[in-house]
Amino acid sequence: MAVSTSEAKSLVEEIGRHKSTLSLALKADEISGLLQILSGQTGLSEGIREIKGELNQRREAEMRIQMSEERRKILDSFGTTIPEKNHDMSLKLQQPQTGLWLTEAFYYCDYKDPETQKPCNILGSLAKQIATQDEQCFQALRKFYQQHRRSDKSPAEYEPQDLSALIKSMTVFFETAMIIVDALDECGKSAKRLTKLLAGLRSSNEFTDIKTLFLSRDEFDIRDILVDYPQVSIAAQSKDLELYVAAEMAKRIEEKDLRIRDPSLQEHIMERLIEGADGMFRWVACQIDYLCELPNDAALRRALITLPPNLKATYERILQKVNQSSGEAQKLVQRTLFWIIHGRGLSISALCEAVSVETGQRKLDREAIPEEEDILRLCSSLVRRSVSGYKLELAHFTVKEF
């Protein structure tokens, strides 16, 4: 991509303005350095946002360069999972100013998509991302592809340990490489093997400092493998929760889902939710869903006294309510959960048809097909619409576990 003299001068000046921020981010040798950056995010957020915008613009420009058929074929052989899809979902769920996203190569494991849980797809995606950032890296990727290409022209298959070695070999072309993998615990039976492979990326060579950040719930196998890593417990801070609760309640009140007559009750609800959350946004979301179902201020006040203490108790309350409803409603909820888990990504219309079918029924009864809104209302906090709007999905990993 050609750059004029004036553009180059402007870019150098812009980088100079953010030099201290970049230096701190790239030279943080320990997790404490990362925490130092994050703890100061209020002051740095504007500068980081500018840098991210500039980098995104440059990356988009680079991706617009015509890619040859051969290059596309090579990159596609390393997997077709798209980490940006989950990244976009996380950004939509993120409350503004409650977190920053800084990555060099990143990946999101997703309990809803088995393909995102395979070590070969995860490591292949990381390798592909690194390869598209430097021509020398891409040539290393091309050589790897040629070495593993099958003579019968069938799709290449890569072993996870070979992909791990490839990633380490490509990072020598950078002074610092940052690799982030989120939700290791959502990889099921592959979690232990994957964690071992990712932990092996941490070792630095004389050319490159490889920094890794892995996020997971506290699972024994994962914690045991990462015993030498600094452990940081991440929970929502009270300020983050305040922002989230205030924004979510304002949204529900504006949409008339939550009706509160006494203004002081709104403040009491916020205080009670923040106090009981124990750092869990998910718990707060479920309680707000429940409060929206209540008819008046008196019912809201009673509910605040008996809020469930954790997610398990919250889900039990939802199912208890379902069990107290009509037989038809119970069947609808049961069928919805079954088809979401086993239906392999049915569209919303297909799901509505599937849950209307009785055992042994040979012809679709159009009058028995429920509306999407009825499913969402009866399933409450257990189900949500996907970010694409194409299907319904379990609202959280903990729902599947429950």
Short mmCIF file of C-alpha atoms in Angstrom, two decimals, residues 104-367:
data_model
loop_
_atom_site.label_atom_id
_atom_site.label_comp_id
_atom_site.label_asym_id
_atom_site.label_seq_id
_atom_site.Cartn_x
_atom_site.Cartn_y
_atom_site.Cartn_z
CA GLU A 104 -2.57 -9.41 18.29
CA ALA A 105 -4.08 -12.82 17.62
CA PHE A 106 -7.23 -13.85 19.42
CA TYR A 107 -9.77 -16.66 19.57
CA TYR A 108 -13.11 -17.29 21.28
CA CYS A 109 -14.11 -20.84 22.10
CA ASP A 110 -17.88 -21.22 21.98
CA TYR A 111 -19.86 -23.97 23.69
CA LYS A 112 -22.60 -23.55 21.05
CA ASP A 113 -20.30 -24.36 18.12
CA PRO A 114 -18.29 -27.62 18.28
CA GLU A 115 -16.02 -26.44 15.45
CA THR A 116 -14.67 -23.62 17.65
CA GLN A 117 -13.65 -26.16 20.30
CA LYS A 118 -11.26 -28.21 18.13
CA PRO A 119 -7.55 -27.58 18.87
CA CYS A 120 -6.66 -27.73 15.16
CA ASN A 121 -9.19 -24.96 14.36
CA ILE A 122 -8.11 -22.80 17.28
CA LEU A 123 -4.39 -23.03 16.55
CA GLY A 124 -5.05 -22.80 12.81
CA SER A 125 -6.95 -19.56 13.29
CA LEU A 126 -4.16 -18.07 15.41
CA ALA A 127 -1.58 -19.08 12.78
CA LYS A 128 -3.70 -17.57 10.02
CA GLN A 129 -4.09 -14.27 11.85
CA ILE A 130 -0.36 -13.98 12.44
CA ALA A 131 0.40 -14.88 8.82
CA THR A 132 -1.76 -12.07 7.46
CA GLN A 133 0.19 -9.46 9.44
CA ASP A 134 3.60 -10.02 7.84
CA GLU A 135 4.71 -11.31 4.44
CA GLN A 136 7.55 -13.38 5.92
CA CYS A 137 5.02 -15.05 8.20
CA PHE A 138 2.81 -15.84 5.26
CA GLN A 139 5.71 -17.43 3.43
CA ALA A 140 6.32 -19.63 6.49
CA LEU A 141 2.63 -20.55 6.41
CA ARG A 142 2.87 -21.33 2.68
CA LYS A 143 5.85 -23.61 3.26
CA PHE A 144 3.99 -25.42 6.04
CA TYR A 145 0.99 -25.85 3.75
CA GLN A 146 3.11 -27.26 0.94
CA GLN A 147 4.80 -29.72 3.29
CA HIS A 148 1.43 -31.04 4.50
CA ARG A 149 -0.47 -30.88 1.22
CA ARG A 150 -1.79 -34.24 0.11
CA SER A 151 -0.86 -35.66 -3.27
CA ASP A 152 -4.49 -36.63 -4.00
CA LYS A 153 -5.52 -32.95 -3.64
CA SER A 154 -7.84 -33.73 -0.71
CA PRO A 155 -8.06 -31.08 2.05
CA ALA A 156 -4.92 -30.79 4.16
CA GLU A 157 -5.14 -31.94 7.76
CA TYR A 158 -2.81 -30.48 10.36
CA GLU A 159 -1.86 -31.90 13.73
CA PRO A 160 -2.32 -29.46 16.64
CA GLN A 161 1.29 -29.91 17.84
CA ASP A 162 2.57 -29.02 14.34
CA LEU A 163 0.41 -25.90 14.29
CA SER A 164 1.79 -24.93 17.69
CA ALA A 165 5.35 -25.21 16.35
CA LEU A 166 4.35 -23.15 13.28
CA ILE A 167 2.98 -20.34 15.42
CA LYS A 168 6.20 -20.16 17.44
CA SER A 169 8.29 -20.14 14.27
CA MET A 170 6.30 -17.25 12.79
CA THR A 171 6.55 -15.09 15.88
CA VAL A 172 10.31 -14.65 15.36
CA PHE A 173 9.45 -11.92 12.87
CA PHE A 174 8.00 -9.76 15.66
CA GLU A 175 9.55 -8.22 18.75
CA THR A 176 6.41 -9.01 20.74
CA ALA A 177 3.54 -11.35 19.99
CA MET A 178 0.31 -11.26 22.00
CA ILE A 179 -2.02 -14.28 21.90
CA ILE A 180 -5.37 -14.30 23.68
CA VAL A 181 -7.76 -17.25 23.90
CA ASP A 182 -11.06 -16.87 25.70
CA ALA A 183 -13.34 -19.50 27.29
CA LEU A 184 -10.99 -22.49 27.45
CA ASP A 185 -13.50 -24.13 29.77
CA GLU A 186 -16.05 -24.22 26.94
CA CYS A 187 -13.98 -26.72 24.94
CA GLY A 188 -15.31 -29.77 26.76
CA LYS A 189 -13.13 -32.86 26.37
CA SER A 190 -10.57 -30.92 24.30
CA ALA A 191 -9.89 -28.37 27.05
CA LYS A 192 -7.04 -30.22 28.74
CA ARG A 193 -5.11 -30.99 25.54
CA LEU A 194 -5.69 -27.51 24.16
CA THR A 195 -4.47 -25.86 27.36
CA LYS A 196 -1.23 -27.85 27.24
CA LEU A 197 -0.60 -26.79 23.64
CA LEU A 198 -1.35 -23.14 24.35
CA ALA A 199 0.81 -23.12 27.47
CA GLY A 200 3.69 -24.31 25.26
CA LEU A 201 3.47 -21.08 23.23
CA ARG A 202 4.57 -19.02 26.20
CA SER A 203 8.27 -19.89 26.02
CA SER A 204 10.15 -17.03 24.47
CA ASN A 205 13.04 -17.22 22.03
CA GLU A 206 15.91 -14.79 21.65
CA PHE A 207 14.01 -12.84 19.01
CA THR A 208 10.47 -12.57 20.33
CA ASP A 209 8.66 -12.10 23.62
CA ILE A 210 5.50 -14.19 23.34
CA LYS A 211 2.83 -12.95 25.71
CA THR A 212 -0.23 -15.12 26.27
CA LEU A 213 -3.50 -14.50 28.06
CA PHE A 214 -5.96 -17.34 28.60
CA LEU A 215 -9.40 -16.83 30.08
CA SER A 216 -11.45 -19.54 31.72
CA ARG A 217 -13.56 -20.34 34.71
CA ASP A 218 -11.73 -22.03 37.54
CA GLU A 219 -11.59 -25.63 36.24
CA PHE A 220 -9.17 -28.04 37.95
CA ASP A 221 -7.50 -29.46 34.80
CA ILE A 222 -6.94 -26.01 33.33
CA ARG A 223 -5.68 -24.52 36.59
CA ASP A 224 -3.34 -27.49 37.10
CA ILE A 225 -1.69 -27.03 33.69
CA LEU A 226 -1.38 -23.27 34.11
CA VAL A 227 -0.05 -23.49 37.66
CA ASP A 228 3.06 -21.44 36.75
CA TYR A 229 0.98 -18.65 35.23
CA PRO A 230 -0.01 -15.61 37.30
CA GLN A 231 -3.66 -16.15 38.24
CA VAL A 232 -6.03 -13.21 38.13
CA SER A 233 -9.63 -13.50 39.27
CA ILE A 234 -11.80 -11.38 37.00
CA ALA A 235 -15.12 -10.21 38.38
CA ALA A 236 -17.14 -7.18 37.50
CA GLN A 237 -16.18 -4.21 39.65
CA SER A 238 -18.92 -2.30 41.42
CA LYS A 239 -18.51 0.62 39.04
CA ASP A 240 -18.92 -1.70 36.05
CA LEU A 241 -22.04 -3.19 37.61
CA GLU A 242 -23.44 0.26 38.36
CA LEU A 243 -23.02 1.23 34.72
CA TYR A 244 -24.60 -1.99 33.53
CA VAL A 245 -27.55 -1.96 35.94
CA ALA A 246 -28.28 1.73 35.33
CA ALA A 247 -28.17 1.33 31.54
CA GLU A 248 -30.21 -1.89 31.52
CA MET A 249 -32.89 -0.51 33.85
CA ALA A 250 -33.13 2.70 31.84
CA LYS A 251 -33.60 0.65 28.70
CA ARG A 252 -36.30 -1.57 30.25
CA ILE A 253 -38.14 1.44 31.70
CA GLU A 254 -38.03 3.26 28.36
CA GLU A 255 -39.42 0.17 26.60
CA LYS A 256 -42.08 -0.09 29.34
CA ASP A 257 -40.95 -3.60 30.27
CA LEU A 258 -40.18 -2.43 33.80
CA ARG A 259 -42.77 -0.19 35.46
CA ILE A 260 -41.79 1.65 38.66
CA ARG A 261 -43.98 4.32 40.25
CA ASP A 262 -41.78 5.30 43.21
CA PRO A 263 -38.47 6.87 42.01
CA SER A 264 -36.76 5.80 45.26
CA LEU A 265 -37.56 2.16 44.44
CA GLN A 266 -35.40 2.38 41.33
CA GLU A 267 -32.39 3.32 43.46
CA HIS A 268 -33.20 0.50 45.90
CA ILE A 269 -33.32 -2.03 43.02
CA MET A 270 -29.93 -0.87 41.77
CA GLU A 271 -28.36 -1.15 45.23
CA ARG A 272 -29.80 -4.62 45.80
CA LEU A 273 -28.67 -5.97 42.42
CA ILE A 274 -25.13 -4.63 42.77
CA GLU A 275 -24.93 -5.96 46.32
CA GLY A 276 -26.07 -9.48 45.38
CA ALA A 277 -24.24 -9.85 42.07
CA ASP A 278 -20.90 -11.05 43.45
CA GLY A 279 -19.29 -9.79 40.24
CA MET A 280 -21.67 -11.65 37.89
CA PHE A 281 -23.34 -9.68 35.10
CA ARG A 282 -25.28 -12.82 34.21
CA TRP A 283 -26.93 -12.97 37.64
CA VAL A 284 -27.97 -9.32 37.34
CA ALA A 285 -29.44 -9.87 33.86
CA CYS A 286 -31.59 -12.76 35.11
CA GLN A 287 -32.92 -10.76 38.07
CA ILE A 288 -33.87 -7.81 35.86
CA ASP A 289 -35.71 -10.22 33.53
CA TYR A 290 -37.63 -11.52 36.54
CA LEU A 291 -38.43 -8.05 37.91
CA CYS A 292 -39.89 -7.06 34.56
CA GLU A 293 -42.55 -9.74 35.00
CA LEU A 294 -43.89 -8.23 38.22
CA PRO A 295 -47.04 -6.06 38.14
CA ASN A 296 -46.45 -3.35 40.77
CA ASP A 297 -44.07 -1.71 43.25
CA ALA A 298 -45.22 -3.90 46.14
CA ALA A 299 -44.36 -7.06 44.22
CA LEU A 300 -40.98 -5.59 43.28
CA ARG A 301 -40.15 -4.84 46.92
CA ARG A 302 -41.08 -8.37 47.98
CA ALA A 303 -38.96 -9.84 45.19
CA LEU A 304 -35.90 -7.86 46.27
CA ILE A 305 -36.04 -9.55 49.69
CA THR A 306 -36.06 -13.07 48.23
CA LEU A 307 -33.65 -12.81 45.27
CA PRO A 308 -31.88 -16.16 44.62
CA PRO A 309 -28.28 -16.16 45.86
CA ASN A 310 -26.65 -17.64 42.75
CA LEU A 311 -27.23 -18.72 39.15
CA LYS A 312 -28.24 -22.29 40.05
CA ALA A 313 -31.00 -21.04 42.32
CA THR A 314 -31.98 -18.51 39.66
CA TYR A 315 -32.44 -21.20 37.01
CA GLU A 316 -34.34 -23.38 39.50
CA ARG A 317 -36.74 -20.48 40.07
CA ILE A 318 -37.32 -20.16 36.32
CA LEU A 319 -38.08 -23.86 35.94
CA GLN A 320 -40.31 -23.79 39.02
CA LYS A 321 -42.35 -21.08 37.35
CA VAL A 322 -42.54 -23.16 34.16
CA ASN A 323 -43.74 -26.17 36.17
CA GLN A 324 -46.53 -24.04 37.62
CA SER A 325 -47.75 -23.04 34.16
CA SER A 326 -50.03 -24.97 31.82
CA GLY A 327 -49.07 -28.32 30.32
CA GLU A 328 -48.85 -26.71 26.87
CA ALA A 329 -46.39 -24.09 28.14
CA GLN A 330 -44.27 -26.75 29.82
CA LYS A 331 -44.07 -28.78 26.61
CA LEU A 332 -43.12 -25.68 24.62
CA VAL A 333 -40.22 -24.86 26.95
CA GLN A 334 -38.99 -28.46 27.02
CA ARG A 335 -39.11 -28.79 23.24
CA THR A 336 -37.46 -25.41 22.71
CA LEU A 337 -34.48 -26.31 24.91
CA PHE A 338 -34.21 -29.73 23.23
CA TRP A 339 -34.18 -28.35 19.69
CA ILE A 340 -31.79 -25.49 20.51
CA ILE A 341 -29.28 -27.97 21.95
CA HIS A 342 -29.73 -30.72 19.34
CA GLY A 343 -31.11 -28.87 16.31
CA ARG A 344 -27.76 -27.71 14.89
CA GLY A 345 -28.62 -24.05 14.40
CA LEU A 346 -32.26 -24.17 13.27
CA SER A 347 -33.60 -20.86 12.04
CA ILE A 348 -36.23 -19.20 14.21
CA SER A 349 -39.03 -20.15 11.81
CA ALA A 350 -37.82 -23.77 11.66
CA LEU A 351 -37.57 -23.92 15.46
CA CYS A 352 -41.12 -22.61 15.86
CA GLU A 353 -42.35 -25.33 13.51
CA ALA A 354 -40.29 -28.05 15.22
CA VAL A 355 -41.63 -27.31 18.71
CA SER A 356 -45.22 -27.45 17.44
CA VAL A 357 -44.97 -31.05 16.22
CA GLU A 358 -46.43 -33.81 18.41
CA THR A 359 -44.98 -37.32 18.52
CA GLY A 360 -46.40 -39.35 15.64
CA GLN A 361 -47.77 -36.29 13.87
CA ARG A 362 -47.40 -36.55 10.08
CA LYS A 363 -48.77 -33.20 8.96
CA LEU A 364 -47.76 -29.74 10.17
CA ASP A 365 -50.55 -27.92 11.99
CA ARG A 366 -50.08 -24.24 11.17
CA GLU A 367 -52.37 -23.14 13.98
#
